[in-house]
Amino acid sequence: MNRGRRTGARSYATVLLAAATVAACGSQSDGSKEIVPALAALNPGVTDTDGDGFADLALQMGSSSLDVESVADRIEAAATLAERRGARMTIAVLDRSTGARTVGGVDEPVETASVVKLFLADDLLFRESTGEVTLTEDDYDLIENMLRSSDDTAANLLWAQHGGSEMVLRVAERHNLTGTTPPFSPWWWNTTTTASDLLTWYDDVLGGRGGLDDEARARIIGYLTDFTPTGSDGYDQTFGLPEGLPGMTDLGVKQGWMCCLDGEWVHLSTGFFGDDQRYVVAVTSQEEVTYEEGDPEFGTGSMPDTSLYDVTYDGSARHARETVSMAVETALGSSADR
């Protein structure tokens, strides 16, 4: 029943030094611009930003031919593509150097699936630093497995032993995540959040704010950059940012997925990339279950319930993953990635 995965490699020791460097650099959030809806509820009409963040983003990604207008056009194209494939999608981007944020779509609350594991790790490592809890080597192993390979068993154990929904409430308050709420059920994967809140959380952690010390931040950053290609349950973790930005350096991600809520797949691809983790991206997608003609499940009305079945090779899961990857590549991929 796992929901989030990745591909990449970086040692914890290396990231400890990187985390200290990022803390010194910080993020210029005090001068951040207002959020500009680039994808108006998935309609083709794109509202342009003033362009500074995206212009720099295009250059950072190795494509000097990209200008502000072409990036806006590509975001519009990504929204249209997602809608055509049956998905409601939000794409949120933060340039930590300028503080510029752009959120495309309605940015409505969505179930986190495995992305909530970020909050569980944050809560535990923060409480350890204050002396409220004492973590064992086994706990550290659970945190690592939960973030690198999105291990659900690890999350279940930590959730049950360390406060459950209270963990989400504490993190939301400490990072001022106004769109994040604990699950309506006892299950961590039904926590809800927004793409904007995810940008805020990443910005705080990468920028040394929110209370985590350097060692805790280094653990989280290191595990996310050392994500595994498949999750502990065998699900492909390379959708979204890894597949959409295959040439990107210093990529760290946390993925999430589950099915089915109101007959829809939920997929999230979140993370950071660039020098000093300059860019943060959060993509949320809710896509109707779709089987192509010729698939054994086509026309049967069956739902790939991730709490009951192994969906590693499910056709509708593959379709939904491809939608997220195609949207990321369309919106943010450079010519060097193609």
mmCIF file of C-alpha atoms in Angstrom:
data_model
loop_
_atom_site.group_PDB
_atom_site.id
_atom_site.type_symbol
_atom_site.label_atom_id
_atom_site.label_comp_id
_atom_site.label_asym_id
_atom_site.label_seq_id
_atom_site.Cartn_x
_atom_site.Cartn_y
_atom_site.Cartn_z
ATOM 1 C CA MET A 1 0.000 0.000 0.000
ATOM 2 C CA ASN A 2 3.001 2.189 -0.485
ATOM 3 C CA ARG A 3 2.601 5.463 -2.352
ATOM 4 C CA GLY A 4 5.897 7.291 -3.099
ATOM 5 C CA ARG A 5 9.330 6.605 -4.652
ATOM 6 C CA ARG A 6 12.556 7.866 -6.420
ATOM 7 C CA THR A 7 16.024 7.515 -8.208
ATOM 8 C CA GLY A 8 19.381 9.125 -7.378
ATOM 9 C CA ALA A 9 22.400 8.904 -5.105
ATOM 10 C CA ARG A 10 24.223 11.004 -2.545
ATOM 11 C CA SER A 11 25.871 10.160 0.763
ATOM 12 C CA TYR A 12 24.593 11.437 4.108
ATOM 13 C CA ALA A 13 28.031 12.765 5.022
ATOM 14 C CA THR A 14 28.240 14.836 1.842
ATOM 15 C CA VAL A 15 24.802 16.285 2.404
ATOM 16 C CA LEU A 16 25.633 17.293 5.970
ATOM 17 C CA LEU A 17 28.154 19.776 4.578
ATOM 18 C CA ALA A 18 25.699 20.839 1.856
ATOM 19 C CA ALA A 19 22.986 21.473 4.434
ATOM 20 C CA ALA A 20 25.239 23.774 6.412
ATOM 21 C CA THR A 21 26.042 25.675 3.217
ATOM 22 C CA VAL A 22 22.360 26.040 2.337
ATOM 23 C CA ALA A 23 21.600 27.314 5.827
ATOM 24 C CA ALA A 24 24.195 30.030 5.362
ATOM 25 C CA CYS A 25 22.797 30.993 1.970
ATOM 26 C CA GLY A 26 19.172 30.878 3.068
ATOM 27 C CA SER A 27 16.189 31.811 0.952
ATOM 28 C CA GLN A 28 15.211 35.374 0.189
ATOM 29 C CA SER A 29 11.598 34.799 1.151
ATOM 30 C CA ASP A 30 11.186 38.235 2.734
ATOM 31 C CA GLY A 31 11.139 39.736 -0.735
ATOM 32 C CA SER A 32 9.019 37.066 -2.352
ATOM 33 C CA LYS A 33 6.447 37.964 -4.952
ATOM 34 C CA GLU A 34 2.784 37.129 -4.708
ATOM 35 C CA ILE A 35 1.605 33.807 -6.061
ATOM 36 C CA VAL A 36 0.466 34.190 -9.643
ATOM 37 C CA PRO A 37 -2.007 31.606 -10.982
ATOM 38 C CA ALA A 38 -0.312 30.438 -14.154
ATOM 39 C CA LEU A 39 -2.911 27.752 -14.818
ATOM 40 C CA ALA A 40 -6.317 29.155 -14.061
ATOM 41 C CA ALA A 41 -8.114 26.036 -12.872
ATOM 42 C CA LEU A 42 -6.574 24.110 -15.751
ATOM 43 C CA ASN A 43 -7.932 26.505 -18.347
ATOM 44 C CA PRO A 44 -5.665 27.440 -21.249
ATOM 45 C CA GLY A 45 -5.558 31.094 -20.223
ATOM 46 C CA VAL A 46 -2.174 31.649 -18.590
ATOM 47 C CA THR A 47 -1.449 34.686 -16.440
ATOM 48 C CA ASP A 48 2.152 35.721 -16.933
ATOM 49 C CA THR A 49 4.507 36.291 -14.008
ATOM 50 C CA ASP A 50 6.984 39.155 -14.048
ATOM 51 C CA GLY A 51 9.349 36.495 -15.258
ATOM 52 C CA ASP A 52 12.443 36.750 -13.085
ATOM 53 C CA GLY A 53 12.175 33.318 -11.472
ATOM 54 C CA PHE A 54 11.197 31.437 -14.605
ATOM 55 C CA ALA A 55 13.756 33.200 -16.788
ATOM 56 C CA ASP A 56 16.473 32.118 -14.375
ATOM 57 C CA LEU A 57 14.957 28.656 -14.179
ATOM 58 C CA ALA A 58 15.183 28.196 -17.930
ATOM 59 C CA LEU A 59 18.834 29.235 -17.949
ATOM 60 C CA GLN A 60 19.650 27.042 -14.954
ATOM 61 C CA MET A 61 18.175 24.092 -16.804
ATOM 62 C CA GLY A 62 20.575 24.606 -19.662
ATOM 63 C CA SER A 63 18.280 26.095 -22.273
ATOM 64 C CA SER A 64 19.304 29.631 -23.172
ATOM 65 C CA SER A 65 16.610 29.683 -25.869
ATOM 66 C CA LEU A 66 13.795 29.690 -23.310
ATOM 67 C CA ASP A 67 12.265 33.034 -22.391
ATOM 68 C CA VAL A 68 9.430 33.952 -20.051
ATOM 69 C CA GLU A 69 6.744 33.686 -22.693
ATOM 70 C CA SER A 70 7.833 30.240 -23.843
ATOM 71 C CA VAL A 71 7.888 28.938 -20.258
ATOM 72 C CA ALA A 72 4.365 30.277 -19.704
ATOM 73 C CA ASP A 73 3.269 28.607 -22.912
ATOM 74 C CA ARG A 74 4.758 25.332 -21.759
ATOM 75 C CA ILE A 75 2.959 25.516 -18.426
ATOM 76 C CA GLU A 76 -0.267 26.098 -20.319
ATOM 77 C CA ALA A 77 0.521 23.122 -22.531
ATOM 78 C CA ALA A 78 1.151 20.948 -19.471
ATOM 79 C CA ALA A 79 -2.252 21.839 -18.034
ATOM 80 C CA THR A 80 -3.969 21.137 -21.313
ATOM 81 C CA LEU A 81 -2.170 17.819 -21.644
ATOM 82 C CA ALA A 82 -3.163 16.745 -18.134
ATOM 83 C CA GLU A 83 -6.792 17.736 -18.648
ATOM 84 C CA ARG A 84 -6.893 15.872 -21.949
ATOM 85 C CA ARG A 85 -5.663 12.736 -20.185
ATOM 86 C CA GLY A 86 -8.348 13.015 -17.499
ATOM 87 C CA ALA A 87 -6.330 14.676 -14.735
ATOM 88 C CA ARG A 88 -6.756 17.742 -12.531
ATOM 89 C CA MET A 89 -3.255 18.975 -11.877
ATOM 90 C CA THR A 90 -1.478 21.659 -9.893
ATOM 91 C CA ILE A 91 2.130 22.612 -10.671
ATOM 92 C CA ALA A 92 3.866 24.815 -8.107
ATOM 93 C CA VAL A 93 7.397 26.182 -8.491
ATOM 94 C CA LEU A 94 9.581 28.151 -6.076
ATOM 95 C CA ASP A 95 12.843 29.876 -6.975
ATOM 96 C CA ARG A 96 14.551 29.998 -3.577
ATOM 97 C CA SER A 97 17.103 32.517 -4.801
ATOM 98 C CA THR A 98 14.558 35.206 -5.710
ATOM 99 C CA GLY A 99 11.655 34.023 -3.558
ATOM 100 C CA ALA A 100 9.385 33.962 -6.635
ATOM 101 C CA ARG A 101 6.535 31.466 -6.442
ATOM 102 C CA THR A 102 4.204 30.427 -9.211
ATOM 103 C CA VAL A 103 1.298 28.077 -8.558
ATOM 104 C CA GLY A 104 -0.629 26.715 -11.505
ATOM 105 C CA GLY A 105 -4.128 25.411 -10.951
ATOM 106 C CA VAL A 106 -6.587 25.900 -8.103
ATOM 107 C CA ASP A 107 -4.126 24.604 -5.485
ATOM 108 C CA GLU A 108 -6.911 22.753 -3.695
ATOM 109 C CA PRO A 109 -6.156 20.406 -0.780
ATOM 110 C CA VAL A 110 -5.262 16.904 -1.898
ATOM 111 C CA GLU A 111 -4.500 13.692 -0.030
ATOM 112 C CA THR A 112 -0.765 13.417 0.558
ATOM 113 C CA ALA A 113 -0.430 9.635 0.215
ATOM 114 C CA SER A 114 3.240 8.933 1.064
ATOM 115 C CA VAL A 115 4.341 12.569 0.899
ATOM 116 C CA VAL A 116 3.184 12.936 4.520
ATOM 117 C CA LYS A 117 6.258 10.867 5.425
ATOM 118 C CA LEU A 118 8.198 14.114 5.091
ATOM 119 C CA PHE A 119 6.182 15.514 7.988
ATOM 120 C CA LEU A 120 6.656 12.393 10.117
ATOM 121 C CA ALA A 121 10.434 12.565 9.702
ATOM 122 C CA ASP A 122 10.424 16.305 10.418
ATOM 123 C CA ASP A 123 8.393 15.894 13.613
ATOM 124 C CA LEU A 124 10.545 13.092 14.991
ATOM 125 C CA LEU A 125 13.891 14.705 14.246
ATOM 126 C CA PHE A 126 12.745 18.054 15.659
ATOM 127 C CA ARG A 127 11.429 16.482 18.859
ATOM 128 C CA GLU A 128 14.664 14.577 19.262
ATOM 129 C CA SER A 129 16.636 17.819 19.063
ATOM 130 C CA THR A 130 14.521 19.298 21.878
ATOM 131 C CA GLY A 131 14.927 16.222 24.072
ATOM 132 C CA GLU A 132 11.243 15.299 23.881
ATOM 133 C CA VAL A 133 11.953 11.892 22.329
ATOM 134 C CA THR A 134 14.973 9.638 22.088
ATOM 135 C CA LEU A 135 15.414 7.919 18.747
ATOM 136 C CA THR A 136 17.162 4.574 18.420
ATOM 137 C CA GLU A 137 19.210 3.283 15.507
ATOM 138 C CA ASP A 138 16.143 1.273 14.536
ATOM 139 C CA ASP A 139 14.127 4.513 14.418
ATOM 140 C CA TYR A 140 16.743 6.112 12.160
ATOM 141 C CA ASP A 141 16.546 3.074 9.883
ATOM 142 C CA LEU A 142 12.761 3.413 9.728
ATOM 143 C CA ILE A 143 13.043 7.099 8.814
ATOM 144 C CA GLU A 144 15.577 6.311 6.093
ATOM 145 C CA ASN A 145 13.473 3.505 4.606
ATOM 146 C CA MET A 146 10.355 5.648 4.825
ATOM 147 C CA LEU A 147 11.937 8.504 2.847
ATOM 148 C CA ARG A 148 14.240 6.682 0.398
ATOM 149 C CA SER A 149 11.980 3.753 -0.485
ATOM 150 C CA SER A 150 8.672 4.999 0.893
ATOM 151 C CA ASP A 151 8.294 1.997 3.148
ATOM 152 C CA ASP A 152 4.747 1.880 4.507
ATOM 153 C CA THR A 153 5.574 -0.511 7.323
ATOM 154 C CA ALA A 154 8.142 1.989 8.601
ATOM 155 C CA ALA A 155 5.577 4.799 8.439
ATOM 156 C CA ASN A 156 2.962 2.653 10.196
ATOM 157 C CA LEU A 157 5.317 1.936 13.090
ATOM 158 C CA LEU A 158 6.448 5.539 13.531
ATOM 159 C CA TRP A 159 2.884 6.849 13.225
ATOM 160 C CA ALA A 160 1.595 4.434 15.870
ATOM 161 C CA GLN A 161 4.486 4.928 18.300
ATOM 162 C CA HIS A 162 4.955 8.694 18.138
ATOM 163 C CA GLY A 163 1.597 10.429 18.110
ATOM 164 C CA GLY A 164 -0.233 9.810 14.836
ATOM 165 C CA SER A 165 -2.252 12.853 13.763
ATOM 166 C CA GLU A 166 -0.538 15.014 16.392
ATOM 167 C CA MET A 167 2.643 14.711 14.324
ATOM 168 C CA VAL A 168 0.928 16.415 11.381
ATOM 169 C CA LEU A 169 -0.563 19.124 13.598
ATOM 170 C CA ARG A 170 2.811 19.963 15.136
ATOM 171 C CA VAL A 171 4.573 20.231 11.773
ATOM 172 C CA ALA A 172 1.754 22.289 10.248
ATOM 173 C CA GLU A 173 1.901 24.757 13.145
ATOM 174 C CA ARG A 174 5.700 25.026 13.193
ATOM 175 C CA HIS A 175 5.928 25.664 9.431
ATOM 176 C CA ASN A 176 2.663 27.649 9.159
ATOM 177 C CA LEU A 177 1.138 25.194 6.681
ATOM 178 C CA THR A 178 -2.317 26.725 6.471
ATOM 179 C CA GLY A 179 -3.724 24.195 3.977
ATOM 180 C CA THR A 180 -2.534 21.043 5.751
ATOM 181 C CA THR A 181 -4.819 18.968 7.980
ATOM 182 C CA PRO A 182 -4.548 15.557 9.674
ATOM 183 C CA PRO A 183 -6.398 12.614 8.150
ATOM 184 C CA PHE A 184 -10.128 12.183 8.641
ATOM 185 C CA SER A 185 -9.394 8.514 9.409
ATOM 186 C CA PRO A 186 -6.677 6.817 11.485
ATOM 187 C CA TRP A 187 -4.541 6.382 8.365
ATOM 188 C CA TRP A 188 -1.609 8.712 7.719
ATOM 189 C CA TRP A 189 -2.009 8.622 3.925
ATOM 190 C CA ASN A 190 -5.312 10.522 4.149
ATOM 191 C CA THR A 191 -3.566 13.624 5.487
ATOM 192 C CA THR A 192 -4.370 16.533 3.159
ATOM 193 C CA THR A 193 -2.118 19.359 2.007
ATOM 194 C CA THR A 194 -1.651 21.822 -0.841
ATOM 195 C CA ALA A 195 1.114 22.354 -3.363
ATOM 196 C CA SER A 196 1.749 25.777 -1.789
ATOM 197 C CA ASP A 197 2.241 24.230 1.648
ATOM 198 C CA LEU A 198 4.698 21.742 0.210
ATOM 199 C CA LEU A 199 6.735 24.590 -1.287
ATOM 200 C CA THR A 200 6.756 26.254 2.138
ATOM 201 C CA TRP A 201 7.853 23.096 3.931
ATOM 202 C CA TYR A 202 10.696 22.417 1.496
ATOM 203 C CA ASP A 203 11.795 26.058 1.611
ATOM 204 C CA ASP A 204 11.941 25.991 5.410
ATOM 205 C CA VAL A 205 13.923 22.755 5.559
ATOM 206 C CA LEU A 206 16.335 23.647 2.768
ATOM 207 C CA GLY A 207 16.774 27.183 4.098
ATOM 208 C CA GLY A 208 17.432 26.207 7.709
ATOM 209 C CA ARG A 209 14.158 27.477 9.132
ATOM 210 C CA GLY A 210 11.404 25.678 11.023
ATOM 211 C CA GLY A 211 13.516 24.364 13.864
ATOM 212 C CA LEU A 212 15.445 21.410 12.389
ATOM 213 C CA ASP A 213 19.148 21.389 13.195
ATOM 214 C CA ASP A 214 21.833 20.808 10.551
ATOM 215 C CA GLU A 215 22.119 17.087 11.256
ATOM 216 C CA ALA A 216 18.368 16.526 10.931
ATOM 217 C CA ARG A 217 18.195 18.548 7.732
ATOM 218 C CA ALA A 218 21.165 16.656 6.315
ATOM 219 C CA ARG A 219 19.427 13.348 6.997
ATOM 220 C CA ILE A 220 16.261 14.406 5.216
ATOM 221 C CA ILE A 221 18.028 16.018 2.245
ATOM 222 C CA GLY A 222 20.376 13.062 1.915
ATOM 223 C CA TYR A 223 17.601 10.471 1.958
ATOM 224 C CA LEU A 224 15.592 12.391 -0.638
ATOM 225 C CA THR A 225 18.547 12.731 -3.028
ATOM 226 C CA ASP A 226 19.361 9.041 -2.520
ATOM 227 C CA PHE A 227 15.867 7.865 -3.431
ATOM 228 C CA THR A 228 15.478 4.363 -4.860
ATOM 229 C CA PRO A 229 14.101 3.692 -8.384
ATOM 230 C CA THR A 230 11.331 1.537 -6.928
ATOM 231 C CA GLY A 231 9.590 1.635 -3.599
ATOM 232 C CA SER A 232 9.676 -1.087 -1.001
ATOM 233 C CA ASP A 233 6.532 -2.531 -2.587
ATOM 234 C CA GLY A 234 7.997 -2.512 -6.114
ATOM 235 C CA TYR A 235 6.112 0.555 -7.375
ATOM 236 C CA ASP A 236 7.946 2.757 -9.872
ATOM 237 C CA GLN A 237 9.210 5.888 -8.117
ATOM 238 C CA THR A 238 10.701 7.574 -11.156
ATOM 239 C CA PHE A 239 7.539 9.284 -12.424
ATOM 240 C CA GLY A 240 7.188 13.054 -12.409
ATOM 241 C CA LEU A 241 10.363 14.977 -11.597
ATOM 242 C CA PRO A 242 12.891 12.173 -12.251
ATOM 243 C CA GLU A 243 11.423 11.217 -15.639
ATOM 244 C CA GLY A 244 10.390 14.739 -16.611
ATOM 245 C CA LEU A 245 13.814 16.219 -15.800
ATOM 246 C CA PRO A 246 16.207 13.335 -16.543
ATOM 247 C CA GLY A 247 19.321 15.497 -16.923
ATOM 248 C CA MET A 248 18.830 17.469 -13.740
ATOM 249 C CA THR A 249 21.625 17.511 -11.142
ATOM 250 C CA ASP A 250 21.211 17.331 -7.374
ATOM 251 C CA LEU A 251 17.641 16.094 -7.686
ATOM 252 C CA GLY A 252 15.850 15.103 -4.500
ATOM 253 C CA VAL A 253 12.270 13.857 -4.503
ATOM 254 C CA LYS A 254 9.446 12.454 -2.421
ATOM 255 C CA GLN A 255 6.687 10.749 -4.354
ATOM 256 C CA GLY A 256 3.185 9.783 -3.357
ATOM 257 C CA TRP A 257 0.368 7.738 -4.876
ATOM 258 C CA MET A 258 -2.793 5.865 -4.006
ATOM 259 C CA CYS A 259 -6.080 4.697 -5.468
ATOM 260 C CA CYS A 260 -8.938 5.091 -5.463
ATOM 261 C CA LEU A 261 -10.656 8.192 -4.126
ATOM 262 C CA ASP A 262 -13.899 8.891 -5.972
ATOM 263 C CA GLY A 263 -12.631 6.683 -8.786
ATOM 264 C CA GLU A 264 -9.390 8.623 -9.169
ATOM 265 C CA TRP A 265 -5.680 8.019 -8.829
ATOM 266 C CA VAL A 266 -3.750 10.441 -6.637
ATOM 267 C CA HIS A 267 -0.118 11.042 -7.600
ATOM 268 C CA LEU A 268 2.285 13.606 -6.145
ATOM 269 C CA SER A 269 5.810 14.353 -7.291
ATOM 270 C CA THR A 270 7.655 16.799 -5.058
ATOM 271 C CA GLY A 271 11.258 17.810 -4.556
ATOM 272 C CA PHE A 272 14.149 20.132 -5.373
ATOM 273 C CA PHE A 273 17.043 20.528 -7.799
ATOM 274 C CA GLY A 274 19.737 22.921 -8.964
ATOM 275 C CA ASP A 275 22.755 24.505 -7.300
ATOM 276 C CA ASP A 276 22.135 24.800 -3.537
ATOM 277 C CA GLN A 277 18.713 23.197 -4.095
ATOM 278 C CA ARG A 278 17.596 26.428 -5.711
ATOM 279 C CA TYR A 279 14.304 25.214 -7.180
ATOM 280 C CA VAL A 280 11.433 23.490 -5.410
ATOM 281 C CA VAL A 281 8.582 21.870 -7.341
ATOM 282 C CA ALA A 282 5.343 20.292 -6.128
ATOM 283 C CA VAL A 283 3.021 18.562 -8.580
ATOM 284 C CA THR A 284 -0.308 17.086 -7.512
ATOM 285 C CA SER A 285 -2.495 15.094 -9.879
ATOM 286 C CA GLN A 286 -5.915 13.517 -9.516
ATOM 287 C CA GLU A 287 -6.712 11.396 -12.548
ATOM 288 C CA GLU A 288 -9.734 9.262 -13.309
ATOM 289 C CA VAL A 289 -8.945 5.556 -13.516
ATOM 290 C CA THR A 290 -8.250 4.888 -17.192
ATOM 291 C CA TYR A 291 -7.633 1.570 -18.958
ATOM 292 C CA GLU A 292 -6.769 1.569 -22.627
ATOM 293 C CA GLU A 293 -8.534 -0.748 -25.040
ATOM 294 C CA GLY A 294 -6.777 -4.091 -24.984
ATOM 295 C CA ASP A 295 -5.988 -3.908 -21.272
ATOM 296 C CA PRO A 296 -7.524 -6.873 -19.383
ATOM 297 C CA GLU A 297 -9.304 -4.428 -17.075
ATOM 298 C CA PHE A 298 -10.756 -2.327 -19.914
ATOM 299 C CA GLY A 299 -14.536 -1.948 -19.545
ATOM 300 C CA THR A 300 -14.748 -4.065 -16.374
ATOM 301 C CA GLY A 301 -15.347 -1.181 -13.982
ATOM 302 C CA SER A 302 -12.744 -2.550 -11.583
ATOM 303 C CA MET A 303 -10.749 -0.220 -9.346
ATOM 304 C CA PRO A 304 -7.029 -0.804 -8.536
ATOM 305 C CA ASP A 305 -7.390 -0.376 -4.765
ATOM 306 C CA THR A 306 -3.841 0.072 -3.476
ATOM 307 C CA SER A 307 -4.867 -1.059 0.003
ATOM 308 C CA LEU A 308 -5.851 -4.472 -1.364
ATOM 309 C CA TYR A 309 -3.880 -5.193 -4.529
ATOM 310 C CA ASP A 310 -0.380 -5.047 -5.938
ATOM 311 C CA VAL A 311 -0.688 -2.324 -8.580
ATOM 312 C CA THR A 312 2.942 -2.368 -9.692
ATOM 313 C CA TYR A 313 2.008 -3.232 -13.267
ATOM 314 C CA ASP A 314 -1.525 -1.860 -13.374
ATOM 315 C CA GLY A 315 -2.307 -0.107 -16.672
ATOM 316 C CA SER A 316 -4.225 2.772 -15.115
ATOM 317 C CA ALA A 317 -1.377 3.407 -12.666
ATOM 318 C CA ARG A 318 1.075 3.558 -15.553
ATOM 319 C CA HIS A 319 -1.183 5.980 -17.431
ATOM 320 C CA ALA A 320 -1.455 8.269 -14.384
ATOM 321 C CA ARG A 321 2.307 8.209 -13.782
ATOM 322 C CA GLU A 322 2.964 9.046 -17.416
ATOM 323 C CA THR A 323 0.593 12.009 -17.176
ATOM 324 C CA VAL A 324 2.643 13.513 -14.334
ATOM 325 C CA SER A 325 5.957 12.853 -16.109
ATOM 326 C CA MET A 326 4.732 14.331 -19.382
ATOM 327 C CA ALA A 327 3.389 17.420 -17.616
ATOM 328 C CA VAL A 328 6.690 18.009 -15.787
ATOM 329 C CA GLU A 329 8.686 17.623 -18.994
ATOM 330 C CA THR A 330 6.306 19.882 -20.883
ATOM 331 C CA ALA A 331 6.285 22.594 -18.233
ATOM 332 C CA LEU A 332 9.878 22.572 -16.983
ATOM 333 C CA GLY A 333 12.079 20.288 -19.065
ATOM 334 C CA SER A 334 14.915 21.940 -20.979
ATOM 335 C CA SER A 335 15.918 21.294 -24.555
ATOM 336 C CA ALA A 336 18.886 19.387 -23.139
ATOM 337 C CA ASP A 337 16.453 16.928 -21.559
ATOM 338 C CA ARG A 338 14.687 16.086 -24.788
#
